[in-house]
GROMACS .gro file of C-alpha atoms in nm:
model
  159
    1MET     CA    1  -0.253  11.623   1.365
    2SER     CA    2  -0.534  11.494   1.171
    3LEU     CA    3  -0.904  11.372   1.239
    4ARG     CA    4  -0.986  11.026   1.306
    5LEU     CA    5  -1.329  10.958   1.201
    6LEU     CA    6  -1.586  10.710   1.249
    7GLY     CA    7  -1.820  10.633   0.950
    8GLY     CA    8  -2.074  10.413   0.816
    9ASP     CA    9  -1.858  10.244   0.600
   10ASP     CA   10  -1.608  10.141   0.869
   11ILE     CA   11  -1.919  10.015   1.070
   12ALA     CA   12  -2.068   9.836   0.824
   13ALA     CA   13  -1.711   9.688   0.752
   14ALA     CA   14  -1.716   9.581   1.134
   15VAL     CA   15  -2.081   9.466   1.104
   16GLY     CA   16  -1.952   9.236   0.819
   17ARG     CA   17  -1.625   9.102   0.977
   18SER     CA   18  -1.888   8.994   1.291
   19ARG     CA   19  -2.109   8.783   1.038
   20SER     CA   20  -1.844   8.599   0.891
   21LEU     CA   21  -1.606   8.552   1.228
   22ALA     CA   22  -1.694   8.212   1.448
   23ARG     CA   23  -1.670   8.432   1.761
   24GLY     CA   24  -1.949   8.668   1.606
   25ARG     CA   25  -1.792   8.978   1.664
   26ALA     CA   26  -1.547   9.254   1.551
   27ASN     CA   27  -1.430   9.559   1.631
   28HIS     CA   28  -1.313   9.874   1.455
   29ASN     CA   29  -1.008  10.081   1.658
   30LEU     CA   30  -1.008  10.457   1.690
   31HIS     CA   31  -0.694  10.449   1.894
   32ARG     CA   32  -0.381  10.445   1.717
   33SER     CA   33  -0.217  10.194   1.912
   34LEU     CA   34  -0.253   9.954   2.195
   35ASP     CA   35  -0.027  10.171   2.382
   36ASP     CA   36  -0.265  10.465   2.410
   37PRO     CA   37  -0.394  10.571   2.741
   38VAL     CA   38  -0.736  10.546   2.637
   39GLN     CA   39  -0.875  10.239   2.416
   40ARG     CA   40  -1.150  10.328   2.179
   41PHE     CA   41  -1.340  10.136   1.943
   42VAL     CA   42  -1.665  10.016   1.800
   43ASN     CA   43  -1.763   9.654   1.895
   44VAL     CA   44  -1.997   9.450   1.712
   45LEU     CA   45  -2.114   9.141   1.855
   46GLN     CA   46  -2.386   8.920   1.683
   47PRO     CA   47  -2.655   8.726   1.892
   48GLY     CA   48  -2.446   8.387   2.017
   49SER     CA   49  -2.122   8.554   2.108
   50TYR     CA   50  -2.019   8.476   2.422
   51VAL     CA   51  -1.805   8.759   2.587
   52ARG     CA   52  -1.673   8.588   2.882
   53PRO     CA   53  -1.726   8.747   3.203
   54HIS     CA   54  -1.422   8.930   3.316
   55ARG     CA   55  -1.335   9.182   3.525
   56HIS     CA   56  -1.028   9.469   3.485
   57ASP     CA   57  -0.785   9.589   3.702
   58LEU     CA   58  -0.789   9.876   3.955
   59PRO     CA   59  -0.849  10.173   3.833
   60ARG     CA   60  -0.959  10.040   3.486
   61TRP     CA   61  -1.354  10.119   3.420
   62GLU     CA   62  -1.501  10.010   3.094
   63VAL     CA   63  -1.816  10.211   2.919
   64PHE     CA   64  -2.032  10.072   2.610
   65LEU     CA   65  -2.231  10.291   2.437
   66LEU     CA   66  -2.516  10.120   2.210
   67LEU     CA   67  -2.492  10.277   1.858
   68GLU     CA   68  -2.748   9.990   1.705
   69GLY     CA   69  -2.930   9.709   1.797
   70GLU     CA   70  -2.979   9.583   2.147
   71ALA     CA   71  -2.759   9.457   2.375
   72GLY     CA   72  -2.758   9.300   2.732
   73ALA     CA   73  -2.533   9.420   3.042
   74LEU     CA   74  -2.500   9.180   3.304
   75SER     CA   75  -2.235   9.223   3.649
   76PHE     CA   76  -2.228   8.933   3.883
   77ASP     CA   77  -2.069   8.833   4.216
   78ASP     CA   78  -1.758   8.699   4.300
   79ALA     CA   79  -1.952   8.357   4.280
   80GLY     CA   80  -2.126   8.443   3.967
   81ALA     CA   81  -2.453   8.514   4.043
   82VAL     CA   82  -2.626   8.805   3.863
   83ILE     CA   83  -2.678   9.096   4.059
   84GLU     CA   84  -2.795   9.326   3.780
   85HIS     CA   85  -2.874   9.327   3.423
   86ALA     CA   86  -2.982   9.588   3.181
   87THR     CA   87  -3.110   9.642   2.862
   88LEU     CA   88  -2.905   9.885   2.625
   89ARG     CA   89  -3.189  10.030   2.343
   90ARG     CA   90  -3.301  10.286   2.161
   91GLY     CA   91  -3.592  10.476   2.366
   92GLY     CA   92  -3.397  10.356   2.705
   93ALA     CA   93  -3.060  10.308   2.831
   94ARG     CA   94  -2.780  10.357   2.578
   95ALA     CA   95  -2.515  10.343   2.787
   96VAL     CA   96  -2.342  10.089   3.070
   97GLU     CA   97  -1.989  10.198   3.271
   98PHE     CA   98  -1.871   9.892   3.451
   99PRO     CA   99  -1.663   9.992   3.747
  100ALA     CA  100  -1.317   9.872   3.781
  101GLY     CA  101  -1.273   9.519   3.937
  102ALA     CA  102  -1.674   9.436   3.860
  103TRP     CA  103  -1.725   9.097   3.680
  104HIS     CA  104  -1.914   9.164   3.393
  105THR     CA  105  -2.049   9.069   3.047
  106VAL     CA  106  -2.225   9.213   2.760
  107LEU     CA  107  -2.439   9.028   2.514
  108ALA     CA  108  -2.637   9.077   2.166
  109LEU     CA  109  -3.006   9.059   2.163
  110ARG     CA  110  -3.070   9.153   1.815
  111PRO     CA  111  -2.837   9.099   1.535
  112ASP     CA  112  -2.586   9.351   1.433
  113THR     CA  113  -2.531   9.482   1.746
  114VAL     CA  114  -2.277   9.777   1.727
  115MET     CA  115  -2.161   9.956   2.047
  116PHE     CA  116  -1.901  10.204   2.082
  117GLU     CA  117  -1.676  10.064   2.407
  118ILE     CA  118  -1.387  10.326   2.604
  119LYS     CA  119  -1.189  10.211   2.849
  120PRO     CA  120  -0.823  10.318   2.993
  121GLY     CA  121  -0.528  10.156   2.852
  122PRO     CA  122  -0.286  10.052   2.743
  123TYR     CA  123  -0.407   9.726   2.680
  124ARG     CA  124  -0.220   9.462   2.827
  125PRO     CA  125  -0.328   9.128   2.660
  126ILE     CA  126  -0.232   8.928   3.008
  127ALA     CA  127  -0.323   9.145   3.280
  128ASP     CA  128  -0.608   9.329   3.112
  129LYS     CA  129  -0.871   9.041   3.214
  130ASP     CA  130  -0.972   8.855   3.479
  131PHE     CA  131  -1.170   8.571   3.341
  132ALA     CA  132  -1.418   8.435   3.602
  133ALA     CA  133  -1.302   8.093   3.726
  134TRP     CA  134  -1.674   8.021   3.767
  135THR     CA  135  -1.730   8.046   3.376
  136PRO     CA  136  -1.652   7.829   3.097
  137ARG     CA  137  -1.403   7.892   2.806
  138GLU     CA  138  -1.520   8.060   2.490
  139GLY     CA  139  -1.620   7.786   2.208
  140THR     CA  140  -1.766   7.515   2.422
  141ASP     CA  141  -2.120   7.387   2.463
  142GLU     CA  142  -2.098   7.496   2.841
  143ALA     CA  143  -2.043   7.861   2.742
  144ARG     CA  144  -2.350   7.817   2.430
  145ALA     CA  145  -2.574   7.690   2.759
  146LEU     CA  146  -2.464   7.990   2.994
  147LEU     CA  147  -2.506   8.243   2.705
  148ASP     CA  148  -2.844   8.091   2.631
  149ALA     CA  149  -2.963   8.123   2.977
  150TRP     CA  150  -2.834   8.518   3.016
  151THR     CA  151  -3.003   8.562   2.687
  152ARG     CA  152  -3.381   8.402   2.831
  153LEU     CA  153  -3.311   8.624   3.137
  154PHE     CA  154  -3.417   8.895   2.906
  155SER     CA  155  -3.663   8.721   2.733
  156ALA     CA  156  -3.826   8.672   3.047
  157ALA     CA  157  -3.808   9.037   3.149
  158GLY     CA  158  -3.968   9.150   2.868
  159ARG     CA  159  -3.634   9.330   2.767
   0.00000   0.00000   0.00000
């Protein structure tokens, strides 16, 4: 058995990857395998990174803990209307838990937003996420417009 450490170099490498990738996000896994019963990793997002709203099958919840930057968390009803939104930032809420079956997304409100993500495993690429049919696919003009609208929602609320 050996300690699994997460250091500044690991985070800096993930930040660097997120800046260079077209999706504007990158992660650094602490779990050893996609089969681990708990998935835990650093997830770095840049503004403009579109995480398509999704939900996880029962009983899979998801937790985000803000380490650096500022993030928006949104939950939706089945038709795509925003039910709740919250800003994760220093001096305010630092974590959000999305319950199993809840439509949700997160977005970066500041460059180099770093969050620690925890969710039950094992990771199942096909069944892990149920993308909302009312949302556009990643990389489309429609997705960028939707992300811009969500970002304005946080700006209008004064974050």
